[in-house]
Amino acid sequence: MDIEEDIRSLNLESAEDHNGVINPEDSKPEEVEKSDKMDEDPKQEVQAQAVEAEPKVKDKEVLSLQDEEDEPEMTKRHLNVVFIGHVDAGKSTTGGQILFLSGQVDERTIQKYEKEAKDKSRESWYMAYIMDTNEEERVKGKTVEVGRAHFETETTRFTILDAPGHKSYVPNMISGASQADIGVLVISARKGEFETGYERGGQTREHVQLAKTLGVAKLLVVVNKMDEPTVQWSKERYDEIESKMVPFLKQSGYNVKKDVLFLPISGLMGTNMKTRVDNSVCPWWKGPCLFEALDAIEVPPRDPNGPFRMPIIDKFKDMGTVVMGKVESGTVREGDSLLVMPNKDQVKVVAIFIDEDRVKRAGPGENLRIRLSGVEEEDMLSGFVLSSVANPIPAVTEFIAQLVILELLDNAIFTAGYKAVLHIHSVVEECEIVELLQQIDTKTKKPLKKKVLFVKNGAVVVCRVQVNNNICIEKFSDFPQLGRFTLRTEGKTVAVGKVTGL
Ligand code: GTP
Ligand code: MG
C-alpha cells in the first residue's frame, strides 16, 4: 500500500477551494496601514540593526493617530515564507544571502561574521550566521529556533521563517511552517547530500508532508549548492533531482504544475538569487532567479471580514502584555475588544505592531505583536487564540478527526488508547485516541462497513480524540489552518489529519 497516496486521499488541499471565507473581491493586497512614526529616541533611527531572531517590540509610539480614511495605504502585499529542508541543505545560508542582497545587512557585519565563523572553524558558515543568531546555533552550525527576518522587493514585503532541518527540532519546524503562506524547500545538490535528505527518515520528505498538512500552499524548490565542486552547475544533476522530487511532491498533495516551481541557486555565492545566473556560469538555465520567483508567487486571497482568529505563538511583558502570532482570519483594530480563548478573558487592543511599525489595524496573514490590556502574561499560553467576542473560537477537550497513519513506531498498531502529541496551529498537547469510528477504504474513499478495532500503517481512519486541557480548534472545512494537525511520538510524525467534527 502506498502511504503517500493515502495522504493525498485525505484531500487536505480541497478545503482551500471551498473554504467559505474567500471573497474574490478582496484579492487586492492586504490593507495595512502605517501610522506616522515618531521616535522618542532619535538615536534609534540611525543605529544599523543586525537582524534579530525575535525582534522585541520597539517603543515607537504613535503620537498622533489620524482617522483611518486619512492614512496612506500600504500598497505592498505581505507574504510569510518558511525555509524548510534537510539539515545542512543551506536554508540559513540562503536566508542570510537574501538579507544581504536586499540590503538588510552591511558589508562590515558580514566581515565580522566571517571572522567569527573562522574562529569557530566554520569558515563557510558566515552567511548562515545572519539567520543563526544564538551561540549554540553558531557553534554547532545548526539552526535550533525558527529564525525570523524581513525584507522587501518592489512588490512584496516578506517575512522569512528559517526552520531548523535537524530531526530533533521538527516541532520548531512545525511551528514555523504553521505561520507560513508559502515554502522555500531547499535541497542540496551536493553529491550524497540530496540522497541522504531524500531517503526515508531524511527530513526532505517529512518537511514536505508536514508543510502540506500545515497549509503551506505553494513551494519554491531551490536546488542549492550548484557551485559545489561535485555539482558545478551540472544540468544532469539538476534534472535528476527534479525528476525524483516531482512524483514525491505530487504524492504529498502538491499540484506540481500550479503550486511548485524549481530553480537552481547557490545560496553561498548568491548566484541566481537577486539577478539571473550569468550565461558563462550556467548556460542552460533560462528561468527566473529566486527574487523574481518570490515576487511572482500569488498569495491566496484571505477574508479580512471573517471572525477574528489569531493563535498565540509567544507572549512577553513589555509595557503591558504583548502577544505574538499570525492572523488567520479577520481584521484587528486598535481599541478592539477581544476574547482570549479558551479562558474567555476580555481584553482590549492597546497597540498593534507589524515588524517595527505600529499600525492602526491589520488583516489576515499578518504576523503581529499586539499589546493587550485586561490580561496578565502569566494567564496566557501559546496555543491560546485571540478571538472575536461575537464569534469566538470553540474550546473543546474532544473532537472527531480523519487521519492518515503514516508510520507507527516499530509497526505498532493504532487502536483506542493510543497516545501521541497533537500539534495543531500553535497548540502542542498530549492526546489519546478514545475510539475508532470508521476506517475509510483508500480505493473507494468510502467508509468500510465493518466495525474497526485497530488499523496499521497506511490506513485512513475516523476517530474520536481526547485531550486533557481545553484547546481551541476549528473544523478543517471552516478554517483549514486551524483544523489540520499532526500526531507525533518520540520525535517522529506518525499521522496527519483534519478535524471533521467538534
Ligand atoms: P540547519 O539549520 O542545521 O538545518 O542547516 P541549514 O539548511 O540552515 O544549512 P546552513 O545554511 O547552515 O549551511 C550548511 C552548510 O552548507 C554550510 O557549511 C554552508 O556554507 C554550506 N552551504 C550552504 N549553501 C551553500 C552553497 O550554495 N554552496 C556551497 N558550496 N555550500 C553551501
Ligand atoms: Mg539553518
Coordinates of C-alpha atoms and ligand atoms in Angstrom, one line a residue:
M1 CA 0.0 0.0 0.0
D2 CA 1.3 3.4 -0.8
I3 CA 1.1 5.7 2.2
E4 CA 1.7 8.8 0.2
E5 CA -1.2 8.0 -2.0
D6 CA -3.3 7.9 1.2
I7 CA -2.1 11.3 2.3
R8 CA -3.4 12.6 -0.9
S9 CA -6.7 10.8 -0.4
L10 CA -7.2 12.9 2.8
N11 CA -7.7 15.7 0.3
L12 CA -6.2 18.2 2.6
E13 CA -5.9 20.7 -0.2
S14 CA -9.5 20.5 -1.2
A15 CA -10.8 22.7 1.6
E16 CA -8.8 25.6 0.3
D17 CA -11.0 25.7 -2.7
H18 CA -14.3 25.9 -0.8
N19 CA -13.1 27.4 2.4
G20 CA -16.2 29.6 2.6
V21 CA -14.3 32.6 3.7
I22 CA -12.8 33.6 0.3
N23 CA -14.2 36.7 -1.3
P24 CA -12.8 37.3 -4.7
E25 CA -13.3 41.0 -4.4
D26 CA -10.8 41.1 -1.7
S27 CA -7.9 39.9 -3.7
K28 CA -6.2 43.2 -3.6
P29 CA -3.2 43.4 -1.4
E30 CA -4.0 43.4 2.2
E31 CA -4.7 46.7 3.8
V32 CA -2.1 47.5 6.3
E33 CA -1.8 51.0 7.3
K34 CA 1.3 52.6 8.7
S35 CA 0.8 55.4 11.1
D36 CA 3.1 58.3 11.3
K37 CA 6.1 57.2 13.3
M38 CA 7.9 59.5 15.6
D39 CA 10.8 58.2 17.5
E40 CA 11.1 59.2 21.0
D41 CA 14.8 58.4 20.9
P42 CA 16.3 59.8 17.7
K43 CA 19.4 57.6 18.2
Q44 CA 17.4 54.5 17.5
E45 CA 16.9 55.6 13.9
V46 CA 20.5 55.7 12.8
Q47 CA 21.6 52.5 14.5
A48 CA 22.4 49.8 12.0
Q49 CA 20.3 46.9 13.1
A50 CA 21.6 43.4 12.9
V51 CA 18.8 41.0 12.2
E52 CA 17.3 39.7 15.4
A53 CA 15.8 36.3 15.6
E54 CA 12.9 37.6 17.6
P55 CA 12.8 41.4 17.4
K56 CA 11.4 42.9 20.5
V57 CA 8.7 45.5 20.3
K58 CA 10.3 48.8 19.8
D59 CA 8.9 51.7 21.5
K60 CA 8.0 53.7 18.5
E61 CA 4.8 55.1 19.9
V62 CA 2.4 56.8 17.7
L63 CA 1.9 60.3 18.9
S64 CA -0.9 61.2 16.6
L65 CA -3.4 58.8 15.2
Q66 CA -5.4 60.0 12.3
D67 CA -8.7 58.7 11.1
E68 CA -8.4 55.5 9.2
E69 CA -9.6 57.2 6.0
D70 CA -6.8 59.7 6.1
E71 CA -4.0 57.2 6.4
P72 CA -1.9 56.3 3.3
E73 CA -2.5 52.7 2.3
M74 CA 0.4 50.4 2.4
T75 CA 0.2 49.0 -1.1
K76 CA 2.8 46.3 -0.9
R77 CA 1.4 42.8 -0.2
H78 CA 2.8 40.7 2.5
L79 CA 4.0 37.0 2.4
N80 CA 5.3 34.7 5.1
V81 CA 7.9 32.3 3.7
V82 CA 9.2 29.3 5.6
F83 CA 12.5 27.8 4.6
I84 CA 12.4 24.0 5.0
G85 CA 14.5 21.0 4.0
H86 CA 17.1 18.5 5.3
V87 CA 19.8 19.5 7.8
D88 CA 22.6 21.5 6.2
A89 CA 20.8 22.0 2.9
G90 CA 21.6 25.7 3.1
K91 CA 18.4 27.2 4.4
S92 CA 20.1 29.7 6.8
T93 CA 22.8 30.5 4.3
T94 CA 20.2 31.2 1.6
G95 CA 18.1 33.3 4.0
G96 CA 21.2 35.2 5.1
Q97 CA 22.2 35.8 1.5
I98 CA 18.7 37.2 0.7
L99 CA 19.0 39.7 3.5
F100 CA 22.5 40.7 2.4
L101 CA 21.4 41.1 -1.3
S102 CA 18.4 43.1 -0.3
G103 CA 20.5 45.5 1.7
Q104 CA 19.4 44.4 5.2
V105 CA 23.0 43.5 6.3
D106 CA 26.0 45.6 5.6
E107 CA 29.5 44.6 4.5
R108 CA 31.0 45.2 7.9
T109 CA 28.7 42.9 9.6
I110 CA 29.5 40.2 7.0
Q111 CA 33.2 40.7 7.7
K112 CA 32.6 40.3 11.4
Y113 CA 30.7 37.1 10.8
E114 CA 33.4 35.8 8.5
K115 CA 35.9 36.3 11.3
E116 CA 33.6 34.7 13.9
A117 CA 32.9 31.7 11.7
K118 CA 36.6 31.3 11.0
D119 CA 37.4 31.3 14.8
K120 CA 34.9 28.5 15.2
S121 CA 36.5 26.6 12.3
R122 CA 33.2 27.0 10.4
E123 CA 34.5 29.3 7.6
S124 CA 31.7 28.7 5.1
W125 CA 29.0 29.3 7.7
Y126 CA 29.3 33.1 7.9
M127 CA 26.2 33.7 5.7
A128 CA 24.2 31.4 7.9
Y129 CA 25.2 33.5 10.9
I130 CA 22.9 36.2 9.7
M131 CA 19.9 33.9 10.5
D132 CA 21.5 31.7 13.2
T133 CA 21.9 34.3 15.9
N134 CA 22.5 32.3 19.1
E135 CA 25.7 30.8 20.2
E136 CA 24.6 27.2 20.3
E137 CA 23.5 27.5 16.7
R138 CA 26.7 29.1 15.6
V139 CA 29.0 26.6 17.4
K140 CA 27.1 23.6 16.1
G141 CA 26.3 25.1 12.7
K142 CA 22.7 24.1 13.1
T143 CA 19.5 26.1 13.4
V144 CA 17.5 25.3 16.5
E145 CA 14.9 28.1 16.9
V146 CA 13.0 29.4 13.9
G147 CA 14.8 32.5 12.7
R148 CA 12.7 35.4 11.7
A149 CA 13.7 38.3 9.4
H150 CA 12.1 40.7 7.0
F151 CA 13.0 42.0 3.5
E152 CA 11.2 43.7 0.7
T153 CA 11.1 43.6 -3.1
E154 CA 9.5 46.0 -5.4
T155 CA 6.1 44.5 -4.9
T156 CA 6.1 42.5 -1.7
R157 CA 7.1 42.6 2.0
F158 CA 8.4 39.2 3.0
T159 CA 8.8 37.6 6.5
I160 CA 11.4 34.9 6.4
L161 CA 10.9 32.0 8.8
D162 CA 14.1 29.9 8.8
A163 CA 13.2 26.5 10.1
P164 CA 15.7 24.0 11.6
G165 CA 16.4 20.9 9.4
H166 CA 17.6 18.6 12.2
K167 CA 15.2 15.9 13.1
S168 CA 15.4 16.8 16.8
Y169 CA 13.8 20.1 16.1
V170 CA 10.9 19.1 14.0
P171 CA 8.4 20.6 16.5
N172 CA 10.1 24.0 15.9
M173 CA 9.8 23.5 12.1
I174 CA 6.1 22.7 12.6
S175 CA 5.7 26.0 14.4
G176 CA 7.5 27.9 11.6
A177 CA 5.5 26.2 8.9
S178 CA 2.2 26.8 10.6
Q179 CA 2.9 30.6 10.3
A180 CA 3.8 30.5 6.6
D181 CA 1.9 31.0 3.4
I182 CA 4.5 29.6 1.1
G183 CA 7.6 27.5 1.5
V184 CA 11.1 27.5 0.0
L185 CA 12.2 23.9 0.0
V186 CA 16.0 24.0 0.0
I187 CA 17.7 20.9 -1.4
S188 CA 21.4 20.3 -1.5
A189 CA 22.6 19.2 -4.9
R190 CA 26.0 18.1 -3.5
K191 CA 26.9 14.5 -4.1
G192 CA 25.4 12.3 -1.5
E193 CA 23.6 15.2 0.3
F194 CA 20.5 15.1 -1.9
E195 CA 20.3 11.4 -1.4
T196 CA 20.6 11.4 2.4
G197 CA 17.9 14.1 2.7
Y198 CA 15.5 12.3 0.4
E199 CA 15.8 8.8 2.0
R200 CA 13.1 7.6 4.3
G201 CA 14.0 9.2 7.6
G202 CA 15.5 12.2 5.8
Q203 CA 13.8 15.5 6.5
T204 CA 13.2 16.4 2.9
R205 CA 10.2 14.1 2.8
E206 CA 9.0 14.7 6.3
H207 CA 9.1 18.5 5.8
V208 CA 7.2 18.4 2.6
Q209 CA 4.4 16.3 4.1
L210 CA 4.2 18.5 7.2
A211 CA 4.3 21.7 5.1
K212 CA 1.3 20.5 3.1
T213 CA -0.6 19.4 6.2
L214 CA 0.1 22.7 7.8
G215 CA -1.3 24.7 5.0
V216 CA 1.8 25.8 3.0
A217 CA 0.0 26.2 -0.3
K218 CA 3.0 26.7 -2.6
L219 CA 6.5 25.6 -2.8
L220 CA 9.6 27.0 -4.5
V221 CA 12.0 24.1 -4.7
V222 CA 15.5 25.6 -4.8
V223 CA 18.2 23.2 -5.8
N224 CA 21.1 24.7 -3.8
K225 CA 24.9 24.4 -3.8
M226 CA 25.1 24.4 -7.6
D227 CA 28.5 25.9 -7.2
E228 CA 29.9 23.0 -5.3
P229 CA 32.8 21.0 -6.8
T230 CA 30.7 17.8 -7.1
V231 CA 28.0 19.8 -9.0
Q232 CA 29.5 22.6 -11.0
W233 CA 26.1 23.7 -12.3
S234 CA 25.6 20.3 -13.9
K235 CA 22.3 20.2 -15.8
E236 CA 22.2 16.4 -15.4
R237 CA 22.3 16.7 -11.6
Y238 CA 19.6 19.3 -11.5
D239 CA 17.4 17.3 -13.8
E240 CA 18.0 14.2 -11.7
I241 CA 16.9 15.9 -8.5
E242 CA 13.8 17.5 -10.2
S243 CA 12.8 14.2 -11.7
K244 CA 13.0 12.4 -8.4
M245 CA 11.2 15.2 -6.5
V246 CA 8.3 15.7 -8.8
P247 CA 6.5 12.3 -8.2
F248 CA 7.0 12.7 -4.5
L249 CA 5.6 16.2 -4.4
K250 CA 2.6 15.0 -6.3
Q251 CA 2.1 12.2 -3.8
S252 CA 2.3 14.6 -1.0
G253 CA -0.7 16.5 -2.4
Y254 CA 1.0 19.4 -4.3
N255 CA -0.2 20.3 -7.8
V256 CA 3.3 20.4 -9.4
K257 CA 2.2 22.5 -12.4
K258 CA 0.3 25.1 -10.4
D259 CA 1.9 25.2 -6.9
V260 CA 5.5 24.2 -7.4
L261 CA 8.4 25.9 -9.1
F262 CA 12.0 24.5 -9.3
L263 CA 15.1 26.7 -9.8
P264 CA 18.9 26.3 -9.3
I265 CA 20.8 28.6 -7.0
S266 CA 24.0 28.9 -5.0
G267 CA 23.0 30.4 -1.6
L268 CA 26.6 30.8 -0.5
M269 CA 27.7 32.6 -3.7
G270 CA 24.4 34.4 -4.1
T271 CA 24.0 33.1 -7.7
N272 CA 20.6 33.2 -9.5
M273 CA 19.2 35.0 -6.5
K274 CA 18.7 38.7 -7.0
T275 CA 19.7 38.6 -10.6
R276 CA 19.6 35.8 -13.1
V277 CA 22.6 33.5 -13.3
D278 CA 25.2 34.5 -15.9
N279 CA 25.4 32.5 -19.1
S280 CA 29.1 31.9 -18.5
V281 CA 28.3 30.2 -15.2
C282 CA 25.2 28.3 -16.3
P283 CA 24.3 28.3 -20.0
W284 CA 21.2 26.1 -19.7
W285 CA 19.1 27.9 -17.1
K286 CA 16.6 30.2 -18.8
G287 CA 14.1 30.5 -16.0
P288 CA 13.7 33.1 -13.3
C289 CA 16.0 33.9 -10.4
L290 CA 14.8 33.5 -6.8
F291 CA 13.7 37.1 -6.2
E292 CA 11.7 37.1 -9.4
A293 CA 10.1 33.8 -8.5
L294 CA 9.2 35.1 -5.0
D295 CA 7.7 38.2 -6.5
A296 CA 5.6 36.3 -8.9
I297 CA 4.0 34.0 -6.3
E298 CA 0.4 34.7 -5.9
V299 CA -1.0 35.0 -2.3
P300 CA -4.1 33.1 -1.5
P301 CA -6.9 35.6 -1.0
R302 CA -8.0 35.9 2.6
D303 CA -11.1 37.4 4.1
P304 CA -10.5 40.5 6.1
N305 CA -14.2 40.4 7.2
G306 CA -14.2 37.0 8.8
P307 CA -14.4 36.4 12.6
F308 CA -11.1 37.4 14.2
R309 CA -8.7 34.5 14.9
M310 CA -5.1 34.8 16.0
P311 CA -3.4 31.8 17.6
I312 CA -0.8 32.9 20.2
I313 CA 2.7 31.7 19.4
D314 CA 4.5 33.6 22.1
K315 CA 4.0 36.3 24.8
F316 CA 6.1 38.6 26.9
K317 CA 5.9 41.6 29.1
D318 CA 6.7 45.0 27.5
M319 CA 4.8 47.9 28.9
G320 CA 1.9 45.6 29.4
T321 CA 1.2 42.2 28.0
V322 CA 2.4 41.5 24.4
V323 CA 1.3 38.5 22.3
M324 CA 2.8 37.3 19.0
G325 CA 1.0 35.4 16.3
K326 CA -0.3 35.3 12.8
V327 CA -3.8 36.5 12.0
E328 CA -5.6 33.5 10.4
S329 CA -9.0 35.3 9.9
G330 CA -10.5 38.7 10.2
T331 CA -9.1 42.2 11.0
V332 CA -7.9 43.7 14.2
R333 CA -8.0 47.4 15.1
E334 CA -6.6 49.4 17.9
G335 CA -9.2 49.7 20.6
D336 CA -10.9 46.5 19.7
S337 CA -12.3 44.3 22.5
L338 CA -11.4 40.6 22.0
L339 CA -11.5 37.4 23.9
V340 CA -8.5 35.2 24.9
M341 CA -9.8 31.7 24.4
P342 CA -10.3 29.2 25.9
N343 CA -10.2 31.3 29.2
K344 CA -12.7 33.8 27.9
D345 CA -10.6 36.7 29.3
Q346 CA -11.9 40.0 27.9
V347 CA -9.0 42.1 26.6
K348 CA -8.5 45.4 24.8
V349 CA -6.1 46.0 22.0
V350 CA -3.8 48.8 23.1
A351 CA -1.3 48.7 20.2
I352 CA -0.6 46.6 17.1
F353 CA 2.9 46.2 15.6
I354 CA 4.0 44.7 12.2
D355 CA 7.7 44.3 12.3
E356 CA 8.9 47.6 14.0
D357 CA 6.0 49.6 12.8
R358 CA 3.0 50.5 14.8
V359 CA -0.2 50.2 12.8
K360 CA -3.8 51.0 13.5
R361 CA -5.2 47.8 12.0
A362 CA -4.0 44.6 10.4
G363 CA -5.7 41.9 8.3
P364 CA -5.3 38.2 7.8
G365 CA -1.9 36.7 7.0
E366 CA 0.0 39.4 9.0
N367 CA 2.5 38.4 11.7
L368 CA 1.7 40.7 14.6
R369 CA 2.6 41.7 18.0
I370 CA -0.3 43.0 19.9
R371 CA -0.2 44.8 23.2
L372 CA -3.2 44.0 25.3
S373 CA -4.8 45.3 28.5
G374 CA -7.0 43.3 30.8
V375 CA -4.9 40.1 31.0
E376 CA -1.6 39.1 32.6
E377 CA 1.1 37.5 30.7
E378 CA 1.0 34.5 33.1
D379 CA -2.6 33.9 32.3
M380 CA -1.9 33.0 28.7
L381 CA -0.2 30.1 27.0
S382 CA 0.9 29.6 23.5
G383 CA -1.9 27.8 21.7
F384 CA -4.5 30.2 23.1
V385 CA -6.4 32.1 20.5
L386 CA -7.2 35.8 20.4
S387 CA -10.7 35.7 19.1
S388 CA -13.7 38.0 18.2
V389 CA -16.2 38.5 21.0
A390 CA -19.3 38.0 18.9
N391 CA -18.0 34.8 17.3
P392 CA -15.3 33.2 19.5
I393 CA -13.4 30.1 18.5
P394 CA -14.8 26.8 20.1
A395 CA -12.8 25.3 23.0
V396 CA -13.0 21.5 23.3
T397 CA -11.5 18.6 25.1
E398 CA -12.7 16.1 22.4
F399 CA -13.1 16.2 18.7
I400 CA -13.7 13.9 15.7
A401 CA -10.9 13.7 13.1
Q402 CA -10.0 11.9 9.9
L403 CA -6.4 10.9 9.9
V404 CA -3.8 9.0 7.8
I405 CA -1.5 6.8 9.7
L406 CA 1.9 7.4 8.2
E407 CA 4.4 5.3 10.1
L408 CA 3.8 3.8 13.6
L409 CA 6.9 3.1 15.7
D410 CA 8.1 -0.5 15.4
N411 CA 5.0 -1.3 13.4
A412 CA 2.8 -0.7 16.5
I413 CA -1.0 -0.9 16.0
F414 CA -3.2 2.1 16.1
T415 CA -6.2 1.5 18.4
A416 CA -8.3 3.0 21.2
G417 CA -5.9 4.0 23.9
Y418 CA -3.1 5.2 21.5
K419 CA -1.4 8.2 22.9
A420 CA 0.6 10.9 21.0
V421 CA 1.4 14.6 20.9
L422 CA -1.0 16.7 19.0
H423 CA 0.3 19.7 17.0
I424 CA -2.5 21.9 15.7
H425 CA -1.7 25.6 14.9
S426 CA 0.3 26.7 17.9
V427 CA -1.2 24.1 20.2
V428 CA 1.1 21.2 21.4
E429 CA -0.9 18.9 23.7
E430 CA -0.9 15.2 24.8
C431 CA -3.8 13.4 23.2
E432 CA -5.4 10.0 23.3
I433 CA -7.4 8.2 20.7
V434 CA -10.5 7.1 22.6
E435 CA -12.5 5.4 19.8
L436 CA -12.0 4.4 16.2
L437 CA -15.2 5.2 14.4
Q438 CA -14.7 4.1 10.8
Q439 CA -12.0 3.0 8.5
I440 CA -12.0 4.6 5.1
D441 CA -11.3 2.4 2.1
T442 CA -8.4 4.2 0.4
K443 CA -9.5 3.0 -3.0
T444 CA -13.2 3.8 -3.0
K445 CA -12.8 6.6 -0.4
K446 CA -15.9 5.2 1.3
P447 CA -16.2 4.1 4.9
L448 CA -15.9 0.3 5.4
K449 CA -19.0 -1.3 7.0
K450 CA -17.1 -3.5 9.4
K451 CA -16.5 -2.0 12.9
V452 CA -12.8 -1.4 13.2
L453 CA -10.8 -2.1 16.4
F454 CA -7.3 -1.4 15.1
V455 CA -5.5 -0.2 12.0
K456 CA -2.0 -0.3 10.7
N457 CA 0.4 1.9 8.7
G458 CA -1.2 3.5 5.7
A459 CA -4.8 3.3 7.0
V460 CA -7.2 6.2 6.8
V461 CA -9.4 6.3 9.8
V462 CA -12.0 8.5 11.5
C463 CA -11.7 8.6 15.3
R464 CA -12.5 10.4 18.5
V465 CA -9.6 12.2 20.0
Q466 CA -9.3 13.4 23.6
V467 CA -7.1 16.0 25.3
N468 CA -6.7 16.8 29.0
N469 CA -6.9 20.6 28.7
N470 CA -9.3 22.7 26.7
I471 CA -7.9 23.5 23.2
C472 CA -9.2 26.0 20.6
I473 CA -9.6 24.5 17.2
E474 CA -12.0 24.7 14.2
K475 CA -13.3 22.3 11.7
F476 CA -11.0 21.9 8.8
S477 CA -13.8 22.8 6.3
D478 CA -14.4 26.1 8.1
F479 CA -10.8 27.2 8.8
P480 CA -8.2 24.9 7.3
Q481 CA -5.3 26.5 9.1
L482 CA -7.0 25.9 12.5
G483 CA -8.3 22.4 11.6
R484 CA -5.3 20.4 10.4
F485 CA -2.9 18.7 12.6
T486 CA -0.1 16.2 13.0
L487 CA 0.4 13.5 15.7
R488 CA 3.9 12.8 16.8
T489 CA 5.5 10.3 19.2
E490 CA 9.1 10.0 20.2
G491 CA 10.2 12.6 17.7
K492 CA 8.5 11.1 14.7
T493 CA 5.4 12.2 12.8
V494 CA 3.1 9.2 13.0
A495 CA -0.1 10.6 11.5
V496 CA -1.6 13.7 9.8
G497 CA -5.2 14.6 10.0
K498 CA -8.0 17.1 9.8
V499 CA -10.7 18.0 12.3
T500 CA -14.1 16.9 10.9
G501 CA -16.3 17.4 14.0
L502 CA -16.3 19.3 17.2
Ligands
GTP1 P1 20.2 23.5 9.5 O1 19.7 24.8 10.0 O2 21.1 22.9 10.5 O3 19.1 22.6 9.1 O4 21.1 23.8 8.2 P2 20.8 24.8 7.0 O5 19.9 24.2 6.0 O6 20.4 26.1 7.6 O7 22.3 24.9 6.4 P3 23.3 26.1 6.5 O8 22.8 27.3 5.9 O9 23.7 26.2 8.0 O10 24.5 25.5 5.7 C1 25.1 24.3 5.9 C2 26.5 24.2 5.2 O11 26.3 24.2 3.8 C3 27.4 25.4 5.5 O12 28.7 24.9 5.5 C4 27.2 26.3 4.3 O13 28.3 27.1 4.0 C5 27.0 25.2 3.2 N1 26.3 25.8 2.1 C6 25.1 26.4 2.1 N2 24.7 26.8 0.9 C7 25.8 26.5 0.0 C8 26.0 26.8 -1.4 O14 25.2 27.3 -2.1 N3 27.2 26.3 -1.8 C9 28.1 25.7 -1.1 N4 29.2 25.2 -1.7 N5 27.9 25.5 0.2 C10 26.8 25.9 0.8
MG2 MG 19.8 26.7 9.4

